[in-house]
Backbone as a printed PyTorch tensor [residue, N CA C, xyz], in Angstrom:
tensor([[[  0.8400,  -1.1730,   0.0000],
         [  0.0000,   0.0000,   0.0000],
         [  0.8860,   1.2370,   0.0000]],

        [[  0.5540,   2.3160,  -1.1340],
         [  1.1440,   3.6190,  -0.6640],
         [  0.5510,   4.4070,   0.0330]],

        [[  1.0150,   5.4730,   0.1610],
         [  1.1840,   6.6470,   0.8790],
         [ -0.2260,   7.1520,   0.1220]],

        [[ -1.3210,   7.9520,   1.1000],
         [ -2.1320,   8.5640,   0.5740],
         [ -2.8800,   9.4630,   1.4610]],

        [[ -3.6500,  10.2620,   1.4420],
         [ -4.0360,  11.0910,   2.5420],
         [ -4.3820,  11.0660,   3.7800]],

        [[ -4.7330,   9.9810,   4.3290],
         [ -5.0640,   9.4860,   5.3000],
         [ -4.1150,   8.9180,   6.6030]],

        [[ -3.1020,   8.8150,   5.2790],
         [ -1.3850,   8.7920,   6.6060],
         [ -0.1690,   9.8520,   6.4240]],

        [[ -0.8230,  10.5640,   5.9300],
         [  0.5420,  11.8280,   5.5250],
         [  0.5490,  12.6490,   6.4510]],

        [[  1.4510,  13.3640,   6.5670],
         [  1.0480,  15.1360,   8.3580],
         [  2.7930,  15.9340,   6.4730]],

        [[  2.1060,  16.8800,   6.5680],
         [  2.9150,  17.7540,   5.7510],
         [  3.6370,  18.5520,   6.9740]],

        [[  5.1820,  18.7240,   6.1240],
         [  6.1200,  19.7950,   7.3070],
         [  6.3000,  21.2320,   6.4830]],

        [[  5.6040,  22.4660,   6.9020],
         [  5.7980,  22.9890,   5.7750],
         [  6.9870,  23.9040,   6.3440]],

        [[  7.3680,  24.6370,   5.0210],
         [  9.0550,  25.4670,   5.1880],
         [  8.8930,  26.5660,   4.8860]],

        [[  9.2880,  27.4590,   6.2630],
         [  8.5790,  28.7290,   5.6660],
         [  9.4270,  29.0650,   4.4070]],

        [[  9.1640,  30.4170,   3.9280],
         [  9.6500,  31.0910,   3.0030],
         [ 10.3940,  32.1970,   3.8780]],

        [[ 10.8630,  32.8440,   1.6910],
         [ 12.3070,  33.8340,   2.8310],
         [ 12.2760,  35.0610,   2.6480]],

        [[ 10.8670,  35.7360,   2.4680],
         [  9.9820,  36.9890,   1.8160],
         [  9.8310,  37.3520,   3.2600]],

        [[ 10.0340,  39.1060,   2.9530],
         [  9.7060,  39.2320,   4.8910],
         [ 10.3760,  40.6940,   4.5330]],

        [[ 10.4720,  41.5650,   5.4150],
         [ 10.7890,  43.2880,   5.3190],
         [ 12.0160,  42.7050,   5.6080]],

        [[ 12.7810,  42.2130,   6.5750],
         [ 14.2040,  42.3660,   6.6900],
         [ 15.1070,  41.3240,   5.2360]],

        [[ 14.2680,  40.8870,   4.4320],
         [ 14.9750,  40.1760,   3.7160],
         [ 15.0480,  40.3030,   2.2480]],

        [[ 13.8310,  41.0120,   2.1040],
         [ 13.8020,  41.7200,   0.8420],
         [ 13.0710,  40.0680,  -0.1760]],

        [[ 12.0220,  40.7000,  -1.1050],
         [ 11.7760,  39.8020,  -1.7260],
         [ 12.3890,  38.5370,  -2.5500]],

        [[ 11.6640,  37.6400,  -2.9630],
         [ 12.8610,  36.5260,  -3.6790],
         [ 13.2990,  37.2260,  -4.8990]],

        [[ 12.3120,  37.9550,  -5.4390],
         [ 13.1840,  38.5670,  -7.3700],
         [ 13.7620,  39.6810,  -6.8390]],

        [[ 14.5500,  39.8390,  -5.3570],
         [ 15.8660,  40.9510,  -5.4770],
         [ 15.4350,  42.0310,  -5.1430]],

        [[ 14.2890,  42.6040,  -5.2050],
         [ 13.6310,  43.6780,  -4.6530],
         [ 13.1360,  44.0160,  -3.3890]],

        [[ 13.5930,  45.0580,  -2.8390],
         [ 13.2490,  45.1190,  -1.0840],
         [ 12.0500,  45.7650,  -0.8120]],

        [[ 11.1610,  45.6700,   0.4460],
         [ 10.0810,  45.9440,   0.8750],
         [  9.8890,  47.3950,   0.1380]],

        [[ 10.7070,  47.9720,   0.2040],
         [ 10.7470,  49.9560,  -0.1720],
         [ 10.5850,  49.9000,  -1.9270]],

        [[ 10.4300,  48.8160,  -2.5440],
         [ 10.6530,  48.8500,  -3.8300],
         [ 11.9380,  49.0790,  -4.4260]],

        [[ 13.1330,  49.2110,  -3.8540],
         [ 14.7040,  49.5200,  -4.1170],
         [ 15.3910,  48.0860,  -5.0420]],

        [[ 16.2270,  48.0560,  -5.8390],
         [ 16.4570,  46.3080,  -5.3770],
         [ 17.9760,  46.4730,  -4.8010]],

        [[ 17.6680,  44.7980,  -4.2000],
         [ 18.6850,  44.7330,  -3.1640],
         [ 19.7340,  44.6790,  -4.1730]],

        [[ 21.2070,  45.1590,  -3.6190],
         [ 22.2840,  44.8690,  -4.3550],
         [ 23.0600,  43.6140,  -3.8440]],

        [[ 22.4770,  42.6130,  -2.6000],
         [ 23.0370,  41.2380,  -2.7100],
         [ 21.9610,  39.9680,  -3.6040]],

        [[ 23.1860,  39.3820,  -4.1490],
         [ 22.3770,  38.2780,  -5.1730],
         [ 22.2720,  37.1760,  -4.1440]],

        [[ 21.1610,  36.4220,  -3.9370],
         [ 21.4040,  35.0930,  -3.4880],
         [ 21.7830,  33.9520,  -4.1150]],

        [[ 22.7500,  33.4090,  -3.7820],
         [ 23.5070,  32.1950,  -4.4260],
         [ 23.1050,  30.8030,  -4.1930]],

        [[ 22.5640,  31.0690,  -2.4410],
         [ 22.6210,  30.0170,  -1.8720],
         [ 21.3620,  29.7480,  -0.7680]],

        [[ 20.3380,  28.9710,  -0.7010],
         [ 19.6480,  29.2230,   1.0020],
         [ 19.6190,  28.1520,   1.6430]],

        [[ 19.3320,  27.7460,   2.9050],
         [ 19.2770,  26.6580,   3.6440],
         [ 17.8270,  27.0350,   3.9700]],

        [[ 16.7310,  26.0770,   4.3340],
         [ 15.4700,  26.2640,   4.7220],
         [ 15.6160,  24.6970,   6.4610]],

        [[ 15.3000,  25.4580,   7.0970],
         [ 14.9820,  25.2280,   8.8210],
         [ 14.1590,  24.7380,   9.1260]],

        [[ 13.5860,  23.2590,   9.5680],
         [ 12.3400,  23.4640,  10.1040],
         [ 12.3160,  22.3870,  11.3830]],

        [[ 11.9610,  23.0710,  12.5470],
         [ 11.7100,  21.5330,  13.3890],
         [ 10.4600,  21.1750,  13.6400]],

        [[ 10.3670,  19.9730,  13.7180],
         [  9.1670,  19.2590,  14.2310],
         [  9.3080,  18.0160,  14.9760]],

        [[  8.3600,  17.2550,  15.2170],
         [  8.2330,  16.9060,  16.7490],
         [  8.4050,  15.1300,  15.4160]],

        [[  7.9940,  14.3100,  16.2520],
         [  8.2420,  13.0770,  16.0400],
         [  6.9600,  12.7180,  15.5920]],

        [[  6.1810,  12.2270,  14.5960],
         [  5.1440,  11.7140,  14.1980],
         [  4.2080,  10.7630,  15.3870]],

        [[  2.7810,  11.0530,  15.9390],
         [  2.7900,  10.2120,  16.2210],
         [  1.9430,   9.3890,  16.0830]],

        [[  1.1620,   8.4260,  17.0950],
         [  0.7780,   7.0390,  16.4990],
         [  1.6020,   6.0130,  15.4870]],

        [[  3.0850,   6.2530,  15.3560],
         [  3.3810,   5.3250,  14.3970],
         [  3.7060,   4.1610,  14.7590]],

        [[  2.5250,   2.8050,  14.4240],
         [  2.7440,   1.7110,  14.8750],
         [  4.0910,   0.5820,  14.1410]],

        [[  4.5720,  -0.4840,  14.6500],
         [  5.4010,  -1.3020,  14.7390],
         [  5.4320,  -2.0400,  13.1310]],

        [[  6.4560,  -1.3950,  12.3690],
         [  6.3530,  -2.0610,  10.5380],
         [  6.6210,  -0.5690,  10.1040]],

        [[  5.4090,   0.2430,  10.8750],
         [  5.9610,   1.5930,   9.3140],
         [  6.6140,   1.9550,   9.6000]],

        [[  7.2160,   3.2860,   8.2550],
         [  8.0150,   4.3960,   7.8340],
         [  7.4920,   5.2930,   8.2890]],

        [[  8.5680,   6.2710,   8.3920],
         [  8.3190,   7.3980,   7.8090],
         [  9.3250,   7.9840,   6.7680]],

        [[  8.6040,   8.3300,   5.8460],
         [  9.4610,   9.0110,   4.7000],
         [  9.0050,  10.7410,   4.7220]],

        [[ 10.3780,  10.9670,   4.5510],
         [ 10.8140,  12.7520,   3.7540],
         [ 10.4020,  12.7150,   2.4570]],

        [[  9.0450,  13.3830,   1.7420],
         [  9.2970,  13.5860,   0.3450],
         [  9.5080,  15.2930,  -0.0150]],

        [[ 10.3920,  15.6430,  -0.9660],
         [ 11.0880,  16.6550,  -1.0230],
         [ 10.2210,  16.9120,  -2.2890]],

        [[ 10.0200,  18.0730,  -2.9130],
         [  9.1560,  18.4270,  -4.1630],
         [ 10.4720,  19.6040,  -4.8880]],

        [[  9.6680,  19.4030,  -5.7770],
         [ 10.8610,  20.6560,  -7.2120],
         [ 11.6500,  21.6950,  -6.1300]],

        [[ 12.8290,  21.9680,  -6.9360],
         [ 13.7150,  23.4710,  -6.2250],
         [ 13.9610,  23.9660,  -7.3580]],

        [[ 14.1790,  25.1110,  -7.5960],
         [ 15.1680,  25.5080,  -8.5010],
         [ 16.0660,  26.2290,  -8.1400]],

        [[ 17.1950,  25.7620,  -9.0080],
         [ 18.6380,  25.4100,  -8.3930],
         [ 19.0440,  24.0460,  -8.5080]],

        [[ 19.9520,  23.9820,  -7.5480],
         [ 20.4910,  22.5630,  -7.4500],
         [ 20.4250,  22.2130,  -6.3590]],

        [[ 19.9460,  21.4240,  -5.6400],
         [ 20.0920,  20.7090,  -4.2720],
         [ 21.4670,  20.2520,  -4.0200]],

        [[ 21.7550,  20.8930,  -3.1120],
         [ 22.9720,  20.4660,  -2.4110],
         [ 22.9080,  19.4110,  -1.0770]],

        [[ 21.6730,  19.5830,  -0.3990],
         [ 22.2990,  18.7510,   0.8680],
         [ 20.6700,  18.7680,   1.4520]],

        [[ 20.5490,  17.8380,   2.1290],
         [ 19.0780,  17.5960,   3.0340],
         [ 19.3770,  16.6760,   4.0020]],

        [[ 19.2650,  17.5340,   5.4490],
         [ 19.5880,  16.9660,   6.4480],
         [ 18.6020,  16.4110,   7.5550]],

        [[ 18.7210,  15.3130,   8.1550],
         [ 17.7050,  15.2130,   9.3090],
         [ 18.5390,  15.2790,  10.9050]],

        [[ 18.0760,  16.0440,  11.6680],
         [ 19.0800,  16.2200,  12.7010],
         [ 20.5850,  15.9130,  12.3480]],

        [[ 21.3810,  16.8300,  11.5160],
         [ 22.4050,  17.0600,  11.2890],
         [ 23.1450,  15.9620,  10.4360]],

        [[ 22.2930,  15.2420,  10.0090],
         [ 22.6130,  13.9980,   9.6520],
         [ 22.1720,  13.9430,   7.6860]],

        [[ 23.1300,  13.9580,   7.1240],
         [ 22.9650,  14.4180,   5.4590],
         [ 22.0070,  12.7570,   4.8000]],

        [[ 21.0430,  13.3120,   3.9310],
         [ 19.9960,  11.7170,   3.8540],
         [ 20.3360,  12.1260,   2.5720]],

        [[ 21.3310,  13.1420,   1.4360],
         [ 21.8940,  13.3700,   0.2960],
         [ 22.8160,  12.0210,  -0.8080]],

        [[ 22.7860,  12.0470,  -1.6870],
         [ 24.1020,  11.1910,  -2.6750],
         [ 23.9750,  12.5180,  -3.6550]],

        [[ 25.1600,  12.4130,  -3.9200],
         [ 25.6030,  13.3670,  -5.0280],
         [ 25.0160,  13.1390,  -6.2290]],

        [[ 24.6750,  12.3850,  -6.7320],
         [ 23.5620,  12.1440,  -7.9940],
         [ 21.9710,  12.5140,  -7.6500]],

        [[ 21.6230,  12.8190,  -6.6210],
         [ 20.8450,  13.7700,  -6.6860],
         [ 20.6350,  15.3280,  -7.4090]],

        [[ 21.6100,  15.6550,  -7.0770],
         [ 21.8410,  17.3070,  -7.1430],
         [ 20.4160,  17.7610,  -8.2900]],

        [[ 20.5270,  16.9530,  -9.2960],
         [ 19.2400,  17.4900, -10.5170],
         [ 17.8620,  16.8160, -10.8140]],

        [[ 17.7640,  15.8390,  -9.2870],
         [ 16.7310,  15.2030,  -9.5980],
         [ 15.4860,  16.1880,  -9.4910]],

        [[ 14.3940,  15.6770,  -9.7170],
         [ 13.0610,  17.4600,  -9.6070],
         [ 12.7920,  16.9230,  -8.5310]],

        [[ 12.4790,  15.6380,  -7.9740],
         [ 11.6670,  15.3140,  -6.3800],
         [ 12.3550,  14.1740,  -6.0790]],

        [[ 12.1250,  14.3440,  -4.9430],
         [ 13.1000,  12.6260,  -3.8940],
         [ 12.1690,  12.6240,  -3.1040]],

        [[ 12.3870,  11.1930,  -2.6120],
         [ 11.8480,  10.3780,  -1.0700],
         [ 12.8320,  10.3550,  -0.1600]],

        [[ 12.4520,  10.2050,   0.9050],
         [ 14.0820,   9.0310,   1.7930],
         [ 12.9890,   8.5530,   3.1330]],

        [[ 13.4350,   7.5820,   3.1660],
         [ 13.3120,   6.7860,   4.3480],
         [ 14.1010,   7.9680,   5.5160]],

        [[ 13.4230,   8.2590,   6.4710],
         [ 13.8830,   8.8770,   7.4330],
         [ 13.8350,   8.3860,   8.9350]],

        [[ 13.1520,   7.2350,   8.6920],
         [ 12.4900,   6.3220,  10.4110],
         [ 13.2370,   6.3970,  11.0840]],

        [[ 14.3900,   5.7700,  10.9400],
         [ 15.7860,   5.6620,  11.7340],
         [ 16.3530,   6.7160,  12.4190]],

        [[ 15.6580,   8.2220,  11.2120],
         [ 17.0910,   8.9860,  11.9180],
         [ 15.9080,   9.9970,  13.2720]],

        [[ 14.8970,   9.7360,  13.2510],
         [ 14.3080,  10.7570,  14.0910],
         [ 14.1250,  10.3950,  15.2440]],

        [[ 14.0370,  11.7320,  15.9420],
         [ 14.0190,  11.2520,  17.6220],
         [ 12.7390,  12.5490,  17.9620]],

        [[ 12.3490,  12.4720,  19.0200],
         [ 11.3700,  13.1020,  19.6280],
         [ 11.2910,  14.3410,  19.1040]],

        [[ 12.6180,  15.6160,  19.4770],
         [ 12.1300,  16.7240,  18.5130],
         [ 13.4370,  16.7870,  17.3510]],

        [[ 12.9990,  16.7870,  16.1030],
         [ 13.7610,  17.1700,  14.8470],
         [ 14.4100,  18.4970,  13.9790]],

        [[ 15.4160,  18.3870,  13.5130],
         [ 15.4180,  19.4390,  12.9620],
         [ 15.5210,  18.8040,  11.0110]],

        [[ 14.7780,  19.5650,  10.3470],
         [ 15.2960,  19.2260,   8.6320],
         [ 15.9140,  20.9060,   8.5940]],

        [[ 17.1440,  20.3340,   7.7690],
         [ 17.6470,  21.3590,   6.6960],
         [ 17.4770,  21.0600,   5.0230]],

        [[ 17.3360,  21.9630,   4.2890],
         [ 17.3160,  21.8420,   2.7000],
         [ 18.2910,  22.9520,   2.3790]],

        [[ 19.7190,  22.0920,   1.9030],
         [ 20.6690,  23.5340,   1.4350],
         [ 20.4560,  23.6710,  -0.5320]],

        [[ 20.2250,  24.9360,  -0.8350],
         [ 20.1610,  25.0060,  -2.0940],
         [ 21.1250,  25.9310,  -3.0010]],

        [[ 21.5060,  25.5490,  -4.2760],
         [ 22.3660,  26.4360,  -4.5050],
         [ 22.0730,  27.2500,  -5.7000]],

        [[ 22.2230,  28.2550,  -6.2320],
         [ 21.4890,  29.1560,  -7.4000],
         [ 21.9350,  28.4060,  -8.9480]],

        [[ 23.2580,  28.0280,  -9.0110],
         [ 23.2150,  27.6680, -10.1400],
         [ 22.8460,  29.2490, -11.7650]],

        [[ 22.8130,  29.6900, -11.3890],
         [ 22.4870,  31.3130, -11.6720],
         [ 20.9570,  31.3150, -11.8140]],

        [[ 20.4830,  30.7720, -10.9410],
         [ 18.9590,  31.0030, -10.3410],
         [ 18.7330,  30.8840,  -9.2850]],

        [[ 17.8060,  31.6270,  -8.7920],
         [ 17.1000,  31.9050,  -7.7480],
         [ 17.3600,  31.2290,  -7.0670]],

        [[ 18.1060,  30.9430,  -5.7170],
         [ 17.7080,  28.9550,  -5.4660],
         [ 16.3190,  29.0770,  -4.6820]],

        [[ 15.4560,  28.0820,  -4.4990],
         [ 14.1820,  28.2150,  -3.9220],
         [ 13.2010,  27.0520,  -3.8790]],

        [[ 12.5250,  26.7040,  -2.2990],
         [ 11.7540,  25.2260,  -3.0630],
         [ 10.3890,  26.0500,  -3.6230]],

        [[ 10.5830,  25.0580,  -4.8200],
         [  8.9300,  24.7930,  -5.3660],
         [  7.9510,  24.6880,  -5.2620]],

        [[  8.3280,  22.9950,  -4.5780],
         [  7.2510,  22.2250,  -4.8200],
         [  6.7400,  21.9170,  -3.1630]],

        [[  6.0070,  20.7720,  -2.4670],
         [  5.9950,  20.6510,  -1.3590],
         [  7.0740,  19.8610,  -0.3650]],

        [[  7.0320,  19.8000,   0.7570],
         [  8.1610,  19.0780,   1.8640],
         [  6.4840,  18.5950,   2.5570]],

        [[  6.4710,  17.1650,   2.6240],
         [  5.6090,  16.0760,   3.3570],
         [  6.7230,  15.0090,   3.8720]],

        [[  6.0240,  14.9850,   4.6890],
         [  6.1420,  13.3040,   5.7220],
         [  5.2530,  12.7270,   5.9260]],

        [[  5.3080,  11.5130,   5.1590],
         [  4.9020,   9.9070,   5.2420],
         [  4.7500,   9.0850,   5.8940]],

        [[  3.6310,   8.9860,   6.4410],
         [  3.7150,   7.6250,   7.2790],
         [  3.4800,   6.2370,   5.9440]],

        [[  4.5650,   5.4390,   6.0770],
         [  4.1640,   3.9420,   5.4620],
         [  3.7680,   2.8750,   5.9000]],

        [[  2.6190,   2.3300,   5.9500],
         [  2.3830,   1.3590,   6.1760],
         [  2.4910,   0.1060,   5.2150]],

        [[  3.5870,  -1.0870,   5.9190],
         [  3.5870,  -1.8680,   4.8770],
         [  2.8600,  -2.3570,   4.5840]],

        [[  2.5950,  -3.4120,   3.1520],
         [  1.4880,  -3.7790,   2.2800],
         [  1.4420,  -5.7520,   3.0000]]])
């Protein structure tokens, strides 16, 4: 059985739009544009440990589009990355193993001479096996 609405909890990531940061297309709250380019962002998020997850399932990280290049995706400091990633548009990973009560994910991205930025969505999976 897959993954379908009924066992998913989404982690969402904020964004990096805000008065002290100036919009993503380079332009600051005042309408000015900023004169730093972003090359690079890391996106932060903690959350707590899924629960009800009974004895057999997963939980999986699914990662959605960036643009840019993915550099690195961490679960409590711990890289769940292979270098043949870098251009995939979406990944999974098994993450069961690495979580503990409270979590942290990182997503490092790199511009590639674009924007770097996620896309698409960041969910967690509960799997129940078939």
């Amino acid at each position: 059985m897959g993954p379908n609405e009924e066992n998913t909890s989404q982690v969402d990531v904020p964004d990096l739009s805000g008065d002290h940061a100036g919009s993503l297309d380079g332009s600051s709250s005042s309408g000015e544009i900023a004169e730093t380019i972003v090359h690079r962002v890391s996106y932060v998020r903690r959350f707590n440990r899924p629960s009800g997850i009974e004895s057999g399932e997963r939980v999986e990280l699914e990662l959605g589009e960036v643009t840019g290049r993915l550099e690195d995706v961490r679960v409590n400091s711990q890289s769940l990355f292979d270098d043949a990633d870098h251009h995939v548009k979406s990944m999974r990973f098994d993450v069961t193993d690495r979580l503990s009560n409270h979590n942290e994910l990182e997503i490092q991205i790199h511009g590639d001479g674009l924007l770097p930025r996620l896309t698409g969505a960041v969910n967690l999976w509960i799997v129940t096996p078939e």
